[in-house]
XYZ file of C-alpha atoms in Angstrom:
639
model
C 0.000 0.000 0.000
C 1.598 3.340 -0.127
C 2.017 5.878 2.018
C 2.448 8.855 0.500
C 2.494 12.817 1.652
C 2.072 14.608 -0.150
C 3.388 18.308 1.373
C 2.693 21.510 0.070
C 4.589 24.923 1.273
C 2.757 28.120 2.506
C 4.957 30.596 4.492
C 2.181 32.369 6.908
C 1.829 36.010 5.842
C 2.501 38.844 8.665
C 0.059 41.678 8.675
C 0.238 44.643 10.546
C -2.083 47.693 10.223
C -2.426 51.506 11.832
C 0.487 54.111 11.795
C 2.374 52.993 14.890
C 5.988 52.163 14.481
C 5.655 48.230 14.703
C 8.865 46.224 14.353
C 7.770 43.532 11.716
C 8.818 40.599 13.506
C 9.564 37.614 10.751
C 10.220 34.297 12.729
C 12.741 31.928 10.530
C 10.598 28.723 10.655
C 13.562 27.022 9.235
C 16.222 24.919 11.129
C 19.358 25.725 10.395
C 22.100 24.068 8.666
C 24.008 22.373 11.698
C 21.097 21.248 13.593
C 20.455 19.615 10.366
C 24.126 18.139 10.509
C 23.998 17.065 14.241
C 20.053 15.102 13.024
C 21.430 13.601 10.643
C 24.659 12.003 12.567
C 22.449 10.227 14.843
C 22.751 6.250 14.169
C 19.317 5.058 13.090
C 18.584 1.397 12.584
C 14.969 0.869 10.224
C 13.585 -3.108 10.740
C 13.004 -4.073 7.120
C 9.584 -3.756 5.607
C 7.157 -6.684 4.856
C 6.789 -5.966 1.137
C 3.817 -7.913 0.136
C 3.725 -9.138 -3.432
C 1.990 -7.034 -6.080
C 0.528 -7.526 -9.457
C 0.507 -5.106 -11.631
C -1.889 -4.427 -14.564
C -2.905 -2.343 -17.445
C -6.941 -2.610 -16.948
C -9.392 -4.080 -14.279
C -12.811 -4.279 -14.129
C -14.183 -3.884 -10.585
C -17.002 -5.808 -9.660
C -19.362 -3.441 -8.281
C -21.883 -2.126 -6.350
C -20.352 1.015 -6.413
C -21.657 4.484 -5.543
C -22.158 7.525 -7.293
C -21.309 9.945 -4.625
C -18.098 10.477 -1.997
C -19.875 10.370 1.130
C -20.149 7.596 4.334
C -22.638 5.408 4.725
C -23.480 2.613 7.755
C -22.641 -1.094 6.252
C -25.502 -3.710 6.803
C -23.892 -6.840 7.277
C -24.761 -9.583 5.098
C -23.950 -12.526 7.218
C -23.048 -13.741 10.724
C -19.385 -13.375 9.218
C -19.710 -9.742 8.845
C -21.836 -8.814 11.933
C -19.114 -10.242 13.886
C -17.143 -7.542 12.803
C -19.504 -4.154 11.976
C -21.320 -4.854 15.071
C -18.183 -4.571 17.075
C -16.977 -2.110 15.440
C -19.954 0.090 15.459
C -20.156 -0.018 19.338
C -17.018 2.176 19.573
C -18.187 4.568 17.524
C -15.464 7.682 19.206
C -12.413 5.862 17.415
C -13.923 3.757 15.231
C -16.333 3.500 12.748
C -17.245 0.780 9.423
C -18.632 2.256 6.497
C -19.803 0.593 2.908
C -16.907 2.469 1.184
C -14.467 0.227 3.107
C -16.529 -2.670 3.054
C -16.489 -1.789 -1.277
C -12.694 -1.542 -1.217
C -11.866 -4.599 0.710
C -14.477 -6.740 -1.583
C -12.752 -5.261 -4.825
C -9.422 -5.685 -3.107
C -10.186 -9.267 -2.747
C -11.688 -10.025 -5.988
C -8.205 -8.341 -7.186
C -6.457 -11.318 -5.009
C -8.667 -13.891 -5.575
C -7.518 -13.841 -9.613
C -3.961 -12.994 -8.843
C -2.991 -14.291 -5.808
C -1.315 -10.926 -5.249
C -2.236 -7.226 -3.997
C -2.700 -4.927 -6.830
C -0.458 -2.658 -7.695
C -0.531 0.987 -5.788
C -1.949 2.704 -8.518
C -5.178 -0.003 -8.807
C -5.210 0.494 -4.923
C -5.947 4.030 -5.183
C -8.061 3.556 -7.931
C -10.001 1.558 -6.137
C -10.370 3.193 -2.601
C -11.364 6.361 -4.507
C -13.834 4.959 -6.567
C -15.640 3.214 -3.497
C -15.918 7.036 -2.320
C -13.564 6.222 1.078
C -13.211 9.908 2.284
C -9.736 8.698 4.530
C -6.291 8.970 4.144
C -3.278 6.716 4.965
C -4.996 3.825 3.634
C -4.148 -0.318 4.390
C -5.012 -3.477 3.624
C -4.384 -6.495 5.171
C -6.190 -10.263 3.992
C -5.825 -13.923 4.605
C -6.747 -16.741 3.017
C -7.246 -19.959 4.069
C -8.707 -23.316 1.719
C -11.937 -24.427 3.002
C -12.769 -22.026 5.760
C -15.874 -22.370 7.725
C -18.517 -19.851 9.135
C -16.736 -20.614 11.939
C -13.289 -19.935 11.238
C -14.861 -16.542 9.225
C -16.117 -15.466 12.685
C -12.930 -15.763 14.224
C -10.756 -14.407 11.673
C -13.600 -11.052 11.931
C -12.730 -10.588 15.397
C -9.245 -10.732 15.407
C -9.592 -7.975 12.531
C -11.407 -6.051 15.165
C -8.346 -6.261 17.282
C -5.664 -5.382 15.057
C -8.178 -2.368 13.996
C -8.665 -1.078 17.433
C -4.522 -1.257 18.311
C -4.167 0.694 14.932
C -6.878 3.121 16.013
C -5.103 3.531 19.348
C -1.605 4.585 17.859
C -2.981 6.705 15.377
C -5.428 8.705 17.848
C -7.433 9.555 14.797
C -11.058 7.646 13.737
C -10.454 5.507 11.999
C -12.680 3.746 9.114
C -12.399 0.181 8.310
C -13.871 -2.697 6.374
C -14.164 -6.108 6.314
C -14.919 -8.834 3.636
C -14.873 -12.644 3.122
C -15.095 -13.979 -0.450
C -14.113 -17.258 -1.926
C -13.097 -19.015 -5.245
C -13.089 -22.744 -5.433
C -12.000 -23.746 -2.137
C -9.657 -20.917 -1.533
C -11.319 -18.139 0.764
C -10.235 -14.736 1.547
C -10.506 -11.980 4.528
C -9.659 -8.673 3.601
C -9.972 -5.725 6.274
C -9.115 -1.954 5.041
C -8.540 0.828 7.195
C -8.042 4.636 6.833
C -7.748 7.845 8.958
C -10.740 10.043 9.260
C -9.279 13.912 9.261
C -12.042 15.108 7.166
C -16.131 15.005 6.991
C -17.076 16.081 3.348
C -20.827 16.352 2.668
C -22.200 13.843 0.126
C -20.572 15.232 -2.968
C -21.488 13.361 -6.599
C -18.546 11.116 -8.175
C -19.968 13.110 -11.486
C -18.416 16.689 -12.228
C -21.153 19.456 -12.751
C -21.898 20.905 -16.425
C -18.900 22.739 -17.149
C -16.525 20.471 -14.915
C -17.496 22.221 -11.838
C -16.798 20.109 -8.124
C -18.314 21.542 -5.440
C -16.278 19.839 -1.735
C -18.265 21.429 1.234
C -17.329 20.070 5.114
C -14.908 20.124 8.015
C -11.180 19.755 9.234
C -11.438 17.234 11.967
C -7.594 18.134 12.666
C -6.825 20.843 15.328
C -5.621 24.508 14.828
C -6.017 24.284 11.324
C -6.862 27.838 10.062
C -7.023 27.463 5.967
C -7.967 24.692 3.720
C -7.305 24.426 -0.034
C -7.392 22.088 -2.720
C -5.804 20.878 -6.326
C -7.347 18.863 -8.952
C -5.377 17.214 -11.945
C -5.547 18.478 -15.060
C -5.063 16.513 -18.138
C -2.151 14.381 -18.206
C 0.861 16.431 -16.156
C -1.533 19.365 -15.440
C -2.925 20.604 -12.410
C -4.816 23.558 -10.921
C -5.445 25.329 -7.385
C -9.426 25.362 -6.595
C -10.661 28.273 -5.243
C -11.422 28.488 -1.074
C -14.266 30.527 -0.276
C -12.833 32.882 2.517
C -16.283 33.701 3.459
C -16.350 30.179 5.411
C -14.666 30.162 8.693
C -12.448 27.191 9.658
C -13.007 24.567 10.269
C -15.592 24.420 7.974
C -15.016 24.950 4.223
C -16.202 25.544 0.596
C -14.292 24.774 -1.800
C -14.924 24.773 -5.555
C -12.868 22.953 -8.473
C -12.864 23.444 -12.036
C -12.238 20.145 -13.595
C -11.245 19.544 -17.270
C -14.333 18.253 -19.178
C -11.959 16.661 -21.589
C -10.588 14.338 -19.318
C -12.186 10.917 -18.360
C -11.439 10.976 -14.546
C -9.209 13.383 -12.388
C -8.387 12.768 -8.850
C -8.689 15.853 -6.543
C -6.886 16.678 -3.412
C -7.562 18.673 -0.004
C -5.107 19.474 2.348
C -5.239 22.244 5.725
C -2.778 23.878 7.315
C -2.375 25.576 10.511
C -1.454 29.609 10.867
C 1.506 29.074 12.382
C 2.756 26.092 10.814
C 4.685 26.629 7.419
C 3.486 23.159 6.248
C 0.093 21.496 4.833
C -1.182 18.254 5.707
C -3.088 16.034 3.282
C -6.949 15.354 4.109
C -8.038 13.098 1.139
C -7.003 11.983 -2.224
C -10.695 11.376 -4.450
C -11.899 10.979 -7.823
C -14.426 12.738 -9.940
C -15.709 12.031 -13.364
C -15.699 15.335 -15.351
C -16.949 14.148 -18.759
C -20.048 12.968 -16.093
C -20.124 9.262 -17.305
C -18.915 6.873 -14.135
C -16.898 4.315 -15.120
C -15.986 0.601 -13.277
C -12.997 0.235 -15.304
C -9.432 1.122 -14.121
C -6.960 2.341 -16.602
C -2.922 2.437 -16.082
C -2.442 6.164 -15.784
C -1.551 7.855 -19.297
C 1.515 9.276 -17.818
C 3.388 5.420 -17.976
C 3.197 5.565 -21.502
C 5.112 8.962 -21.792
C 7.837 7.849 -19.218
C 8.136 4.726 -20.698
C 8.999 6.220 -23.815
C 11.318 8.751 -22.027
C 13.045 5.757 -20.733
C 13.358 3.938 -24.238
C 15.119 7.387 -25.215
C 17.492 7.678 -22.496
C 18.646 4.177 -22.900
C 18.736 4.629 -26.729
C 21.053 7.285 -26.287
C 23.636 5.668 -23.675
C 24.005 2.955 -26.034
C 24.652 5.508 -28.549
C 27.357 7.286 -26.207
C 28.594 3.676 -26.102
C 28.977 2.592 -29.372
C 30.545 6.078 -30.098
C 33.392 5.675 -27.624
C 33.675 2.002 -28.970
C 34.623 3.667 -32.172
C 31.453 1.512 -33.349
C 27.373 2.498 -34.349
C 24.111 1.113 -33.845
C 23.072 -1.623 -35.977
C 21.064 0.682 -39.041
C 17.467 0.643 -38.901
C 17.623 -0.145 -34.915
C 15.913 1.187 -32.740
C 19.304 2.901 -30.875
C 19.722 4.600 -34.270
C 16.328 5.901 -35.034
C 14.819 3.778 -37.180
C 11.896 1.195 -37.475
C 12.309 -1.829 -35.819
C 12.119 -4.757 -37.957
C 8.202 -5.579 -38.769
C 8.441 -8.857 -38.916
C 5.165 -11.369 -38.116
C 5.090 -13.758 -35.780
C 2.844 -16.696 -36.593
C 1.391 -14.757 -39.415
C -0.398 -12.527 -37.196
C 0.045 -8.797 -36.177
C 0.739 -7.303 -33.089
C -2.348 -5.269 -32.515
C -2.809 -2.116 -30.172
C 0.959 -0.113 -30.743
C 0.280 2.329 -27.741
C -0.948 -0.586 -25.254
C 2.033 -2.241 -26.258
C 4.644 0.217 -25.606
C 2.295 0.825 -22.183
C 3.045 -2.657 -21.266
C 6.841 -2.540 -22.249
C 9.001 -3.859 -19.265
C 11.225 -1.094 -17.726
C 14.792 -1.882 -16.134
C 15.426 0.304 -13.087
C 18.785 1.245 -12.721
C 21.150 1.072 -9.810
C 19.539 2.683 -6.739
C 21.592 2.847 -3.734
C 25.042 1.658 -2.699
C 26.013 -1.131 -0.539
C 26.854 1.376 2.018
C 23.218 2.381 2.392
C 23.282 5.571 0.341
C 22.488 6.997 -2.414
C 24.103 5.852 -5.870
C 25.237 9.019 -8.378
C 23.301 7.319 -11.105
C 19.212 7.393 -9.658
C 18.571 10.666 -9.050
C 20.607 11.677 -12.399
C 17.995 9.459 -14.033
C 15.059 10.469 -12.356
C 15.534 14.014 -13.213
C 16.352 13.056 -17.074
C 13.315 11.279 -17.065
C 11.324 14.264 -15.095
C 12.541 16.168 -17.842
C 11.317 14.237 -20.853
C 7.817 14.263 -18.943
C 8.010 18.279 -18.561
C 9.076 18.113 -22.468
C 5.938 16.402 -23.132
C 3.960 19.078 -21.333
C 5.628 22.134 -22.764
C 7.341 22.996 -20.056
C 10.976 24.479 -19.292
C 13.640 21.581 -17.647
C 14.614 21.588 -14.199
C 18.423 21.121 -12.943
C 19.271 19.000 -10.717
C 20.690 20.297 -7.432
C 23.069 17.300 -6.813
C 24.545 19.071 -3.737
C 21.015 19.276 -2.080
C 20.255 15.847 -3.132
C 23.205 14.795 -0.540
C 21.728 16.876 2.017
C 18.696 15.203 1.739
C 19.989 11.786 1.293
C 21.724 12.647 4.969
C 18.560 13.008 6.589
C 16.411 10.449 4.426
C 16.475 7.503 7.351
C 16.461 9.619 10.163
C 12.854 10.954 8.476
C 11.654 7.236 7.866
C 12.599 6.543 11.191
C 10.733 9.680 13.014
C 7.749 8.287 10.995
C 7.742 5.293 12.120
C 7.963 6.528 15.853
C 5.260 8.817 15.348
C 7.863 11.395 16.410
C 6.113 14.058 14.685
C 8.320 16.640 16.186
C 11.362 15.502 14.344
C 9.549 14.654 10.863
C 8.601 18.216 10.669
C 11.978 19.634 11.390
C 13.641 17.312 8.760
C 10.636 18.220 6.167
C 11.435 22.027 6.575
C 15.140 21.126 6.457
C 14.647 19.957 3.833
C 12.798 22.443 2.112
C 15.167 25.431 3.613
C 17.025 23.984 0.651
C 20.240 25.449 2.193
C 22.490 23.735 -0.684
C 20.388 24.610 -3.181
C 22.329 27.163 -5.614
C 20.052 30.299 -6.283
C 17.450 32.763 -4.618
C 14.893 30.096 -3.355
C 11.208 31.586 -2.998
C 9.038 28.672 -3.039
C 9.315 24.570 -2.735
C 7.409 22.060 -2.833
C 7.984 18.339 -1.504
C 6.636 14.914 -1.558
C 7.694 11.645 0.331
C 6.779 8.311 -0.210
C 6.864 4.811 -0.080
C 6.542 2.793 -3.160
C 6.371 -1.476 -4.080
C 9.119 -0.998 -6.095
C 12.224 0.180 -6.948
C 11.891 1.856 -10.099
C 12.184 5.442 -11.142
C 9.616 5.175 -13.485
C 7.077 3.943 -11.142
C 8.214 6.384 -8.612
C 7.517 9.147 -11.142
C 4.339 7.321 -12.295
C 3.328 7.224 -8.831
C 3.777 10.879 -7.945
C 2.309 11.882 -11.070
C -1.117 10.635 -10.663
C -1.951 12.806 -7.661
C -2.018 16.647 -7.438
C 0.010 16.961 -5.019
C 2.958 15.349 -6.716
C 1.924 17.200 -9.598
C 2.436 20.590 -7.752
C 6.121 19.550 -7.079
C 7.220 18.227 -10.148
C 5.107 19.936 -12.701
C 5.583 23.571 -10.978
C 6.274 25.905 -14.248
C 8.138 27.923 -11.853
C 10.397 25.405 -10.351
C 13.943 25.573 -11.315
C 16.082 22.684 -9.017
C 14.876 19.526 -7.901
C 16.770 16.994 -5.525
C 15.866 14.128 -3.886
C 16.759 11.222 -0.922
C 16.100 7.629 -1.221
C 16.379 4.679 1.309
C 16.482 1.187 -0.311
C 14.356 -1.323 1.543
C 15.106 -4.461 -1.133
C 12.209 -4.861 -2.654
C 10.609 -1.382 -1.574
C 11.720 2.266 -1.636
C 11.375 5.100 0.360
C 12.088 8.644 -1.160
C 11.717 12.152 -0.657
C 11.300 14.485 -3.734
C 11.968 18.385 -3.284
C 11.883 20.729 -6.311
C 12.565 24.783 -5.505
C 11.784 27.657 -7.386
C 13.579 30.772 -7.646
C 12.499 34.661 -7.660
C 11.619 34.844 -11.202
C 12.935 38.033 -13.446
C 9.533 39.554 -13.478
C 8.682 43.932 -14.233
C 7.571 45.584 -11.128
C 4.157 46.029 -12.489
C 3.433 42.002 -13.205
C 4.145 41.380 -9.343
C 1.733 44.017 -8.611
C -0.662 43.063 -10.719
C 0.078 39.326 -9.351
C -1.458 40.859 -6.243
C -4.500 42.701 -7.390
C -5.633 39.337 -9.262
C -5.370 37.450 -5.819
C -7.024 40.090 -3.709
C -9.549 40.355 -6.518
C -10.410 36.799 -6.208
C -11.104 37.075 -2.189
C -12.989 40.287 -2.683
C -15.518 38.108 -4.896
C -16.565 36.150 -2.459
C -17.560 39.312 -0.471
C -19.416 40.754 -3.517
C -17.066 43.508 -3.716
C -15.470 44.862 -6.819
C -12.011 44.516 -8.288
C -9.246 46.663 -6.456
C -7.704 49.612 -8.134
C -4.487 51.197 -8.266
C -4.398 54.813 -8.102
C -1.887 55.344 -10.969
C -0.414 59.076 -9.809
C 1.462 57.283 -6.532
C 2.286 54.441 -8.812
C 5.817 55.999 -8.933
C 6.533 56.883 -5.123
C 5.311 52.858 -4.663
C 8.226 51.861 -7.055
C 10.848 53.951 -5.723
C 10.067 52.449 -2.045
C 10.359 48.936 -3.626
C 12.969 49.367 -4.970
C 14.642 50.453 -1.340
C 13.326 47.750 0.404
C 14.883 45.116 -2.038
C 18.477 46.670 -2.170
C 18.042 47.236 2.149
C 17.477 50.933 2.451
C 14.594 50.915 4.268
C 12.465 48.508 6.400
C 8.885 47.071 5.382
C 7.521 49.530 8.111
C 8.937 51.925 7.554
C 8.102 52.093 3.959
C 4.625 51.324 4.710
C 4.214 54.290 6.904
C 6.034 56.605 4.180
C 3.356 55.440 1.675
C 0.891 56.176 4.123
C 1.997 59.254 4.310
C 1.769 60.036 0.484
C -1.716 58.663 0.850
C -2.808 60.424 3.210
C -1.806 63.480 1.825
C -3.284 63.023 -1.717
C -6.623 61.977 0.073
C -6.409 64.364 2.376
C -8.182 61.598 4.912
C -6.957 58.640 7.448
C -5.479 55.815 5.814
C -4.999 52.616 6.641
C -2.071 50.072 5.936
C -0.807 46.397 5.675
C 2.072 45.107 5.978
C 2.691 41.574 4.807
C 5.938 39.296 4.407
C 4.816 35.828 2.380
C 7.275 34.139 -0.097
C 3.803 33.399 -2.785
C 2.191 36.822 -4.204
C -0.597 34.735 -5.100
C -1.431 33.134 -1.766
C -1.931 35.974 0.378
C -4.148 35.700 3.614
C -5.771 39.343 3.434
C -7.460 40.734 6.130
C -11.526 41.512 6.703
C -10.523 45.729 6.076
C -9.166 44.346 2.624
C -12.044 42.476 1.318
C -15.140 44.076 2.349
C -15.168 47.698 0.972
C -17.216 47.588 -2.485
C -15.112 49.642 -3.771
C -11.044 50.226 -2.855
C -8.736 52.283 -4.175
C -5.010 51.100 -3.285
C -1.467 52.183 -3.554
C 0.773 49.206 -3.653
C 4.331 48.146 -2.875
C 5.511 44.628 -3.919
C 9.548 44.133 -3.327
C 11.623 40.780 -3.454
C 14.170 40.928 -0.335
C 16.472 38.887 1.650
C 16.753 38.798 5.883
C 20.585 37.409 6.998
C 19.899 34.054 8.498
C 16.773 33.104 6.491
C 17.255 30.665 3.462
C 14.770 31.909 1.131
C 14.271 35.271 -0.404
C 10.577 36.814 0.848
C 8.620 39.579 -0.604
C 7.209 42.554 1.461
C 3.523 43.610 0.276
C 2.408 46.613 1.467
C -1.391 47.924 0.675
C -2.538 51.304 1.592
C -5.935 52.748 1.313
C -8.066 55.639 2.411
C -10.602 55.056 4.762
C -13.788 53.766 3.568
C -17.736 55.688 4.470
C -19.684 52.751 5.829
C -22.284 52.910 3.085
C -19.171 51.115 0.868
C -18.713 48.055 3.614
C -20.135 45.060 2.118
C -23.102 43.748 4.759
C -23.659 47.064 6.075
């Protein structure tokens, strides 16, 4: 099963407001580069992992009933087998709870093993959990089988899955949802139990997109102190997009609305939450929706195999050119290595039908992934950033380096991570994470990164890329148009890998006026859900707001302090009070504004948006400053 978390990066935004002379306090929520060094020094010993074995396919037909809607719903047991174990379940009902989306995951789960005698693959698992409408995260599956089983021995085998549920419930101090189902074929008969975390209660929400793609996710953050929730939903094969929050909602409720891609079959969507003073997001749920609005039974290898597959046909092609070249030889002519068409030769007289299935189903080799020693070998994460690059290619977008010197940092901290994990030493996970994305060997002005870590059945960088690929989340690290480095850390567990992906972007070379107006779109957007007009920039100060950048990014003069000199310009054009923000927030297009931003129909605005650097911090930030003149109460929205 895989465990996968997705992170996403959000510095919290400072605001200050009023004329007094504030110091702008800007905590460094980064640790620093020795206590880094002194983590990752500590011996850590990881007990191997119990890879189960896993079949992979390139379709599968589940058997059904499944829902139309994401939602939970009370399982009615069938049988004595399965009362055994809902009924037990459902009398602890503050950590756990059994719903039909589990019970429809583990019975597709165990058709899957019935045929194969094997788990499916991660990607099928997924499939499968989302299309059962589970609303959980951090799901597992565990199953049995045993020839010629009674009702008996099904009884007994239900409440022992009880047990191992209510242990699991107990270390994770979260709800948590489970299943349970017994199935057989021939004599052989299966128990399969699935479990998940409950961190999120989402209102019934249909498995079919609206006209025009639109998903509508409405509920609550069952996690603590989380002040802002957001999600992403994939867009066609690399893509992905940012759904819009409605600000009006206060935590921890939330509306959130998605605009999914009508040309595209399926799309998973993701929500995560984050708290206000916590720099990093935590993943809620990982679900499907259908935006053409035709539900489908059928699972599908994702679409993005076929391009890395084909990325890793070219990168072999062209070391066996290098090769042949240094050999002082060439390809064979009309191979494959040189170009041309293979040789089209029948077999039995028949042809090979379905070309792009084919190439889908084309065996990959993984290369060498770690050393003897335990860590990382020079030749993976060359490869999976070659690869990363042919996918980016595909998608029009610019390459990424790779930041080989970060990739070492991270490798030194890659067990002690697992390890933390594994403790539930959340404490120390978190400090490595944001070491991590400090990204203090990273060569260039960092302003944003993104970061995923997971555990994959395999050890392949193709799957590992395939794997990140086919949720948002990975999307927003590796497909980031703005990202520039990427470096990564990888444990080898033998049959299994553990890795942690990082990419960083940099300040982009951008004119003055495109980071302003980067800020007028986002504040327009929050205004909306107000009902209050677009903000507008009164042109004549437009120069006094430029010169001030311009001396906060080479040092001259504080964020303050050039706040409360644009105030004073203000206030002396307007000849009224005026009121000023001050924010520091490394995204211009993730902004938390205040109520006095977003609720005056209309709002003229002066505007200072400067890129600067603080001696100890890692990344560059950028100071926003907004200054207004006060508002009559007849232009306050609700009054």
């Amino acid at each position: 099963m895989k465990y996968c978390i997705s992170i996403f990066v959000a510095l919290a935004s400072v605001a200050l407001s009023g004329c007094a002379q504030e110091k702008l306090e800007i905590k460094n929520p980064f640790p620093t580069r020795q206590e880094l060094v002194q983590i990752s020094a500590k011996s850590v010993e990881l007990d191997a992992v119990e890879q189960p074995e896993v079949a992979q396919v390139e379709t599968w037909e589940l058997t059904g009933p499944l829902p139309d809607q994401i939602g939970y719903r009370a399982h009615t047991p069938a049988d004595a087998v399965e009362e055994a174990f809902y009924n037990a379940i459902g009398s602890d009902t503050k950590t756990l709870q059994g719903s039909e989306s589990m019970h429809c995951a583990a019975r597709e789960v165990g058709h899957f093993v019935l045929e194969h005698d094997k788990l499916p693959y991660e990607s099928l698992q997924q499939f499968i959990f989302a299309r059962c409408g589970v609303m959980t995260t951090a799901h597992g599956v565990q199953y049995r089988t045993r020839p010629g089983a009674t009702q008996a021995d099904g009884i007994a085998q239900a409440e022992g899955a009880v047990e191992s549920v209510r242990k699991h419930a107990d270390q994770v101090q979260h709800t948590v949802d489970a299943g349970f189902w017994r199935g057989q074929k021939g004599d052989q008969v299966i128990f399969v139990t699935t479990t998940g975390r409950k961190i999120v209660e989402l209102q019934p929400t249909p498995m079919e997109a609206a006209p025009g793609g639109k998903v509508v996710l409405q509920g609550r953050v069952l996690l603590p102190k989380m002040s802002y929730a957001y999600g992403l939903i994939n867009q066609g094969d690399f893509g992905y997009e940012r759904c819009k929050t409605d600000p009006s909602v206060p935590m921890p409720a939330f509306r959130i609305e998605c605009a999914a891609n009508t040309a595209d079959e399926l799309a998973y969507f993701q929500l995560a939450a984050k708290a206000k003073s916590s720099v990093m997001a935590r993943s809620l749920l990982v679900q499907l929706v259908w935006p053409g609005g035709e539900l489908s039974k059928v699972y599908r290898s994702p679409a993005t195999r076929r391009a890395l597959v084909k990325a890793q046909r070219e990168q072999r092609a062209a070391a066996s050119r290098a090769e042949a070249q240094q050999e002082g030889g060439k390809p064979a002519a009309g191979s494959e290595l040189e170009g041309g068409e293979q040789d089209g030769s029948e077999q039995d007289g028949s042809e090979q039908e379905g070309g792009e299935q084919a190439e889908q189903a084309q065996a990959v080799e993984p290369v060498p992934l770690v050393a003897s020693s335990g860590g990382a070998s020079g030749d993976f994460p060359d490869y999976f950033v070659t690869l990363l690059n042919k996918v980016r290619e595909e998608a029009n977008m610019n390459p990424v380096d790779h930041a080989a010197k970060q990739s070492a940092s991270i490798q030194s901290v890659t067990k002690q991570y697992i390890a933390a994990n594994r403790e539930d030493d959340e404490a120390t996970a978190n400090k490595l994470i944001m070491g991590v994305m400090a990204g203090w060997d990273v060569d260039g002005p960092v302003v944003d990164a993104g970061i995923s870590s997971s555990w994959i059945m395999s050890r392949d960088p193709v799957q590992l890329l395939e794997s990140m690929l086919e949720t948002p989340g990975g999307r927003q690290t590796l497909m980031d148009p703005m990202a520039s480095q990427v470096a990564l850390g990888i444990h080898d567990h033998e049959t299994s890998m553990s890795s942690i992906v990082a990419s960083y972007a940099f300040v982009p070379d951008e004119h003055p006026n495109r980071r302003t107006k980067r800020v007028l779109d986002a504040l327009e957007e929050q205004r909306e859900a107000f009902g209050s007009r677009a903000p507008k920039e009164d042109s004549r100060l437009r120069s006094v707001s430029r010169k001030l950048a311009e001396k906060i990014e080479k040092g001259d003069v504080g964020v303050v302090e050039a706040r409360d000199l644009l105030m004073d310009r203000v206030s002396q054009r307007y000849r009224k009070p005026v009121y000023g923000s001050a924010f520091v927030t490394h995204s211009l297009d993730e902004i938390d504004f205040p109520k006095q931003l977003l609720t005056p129909k209309n709002l003229p605005v002066s505007i200072i948006v400067a890129p600067f650097t603080k001696k100890g911090f890692p990344w560059t930030m950028y100071a926003v400053v907004i200054v207004f003149p006060q508002q009559p109460k007849a232009n306050i929205a609700g009054l």
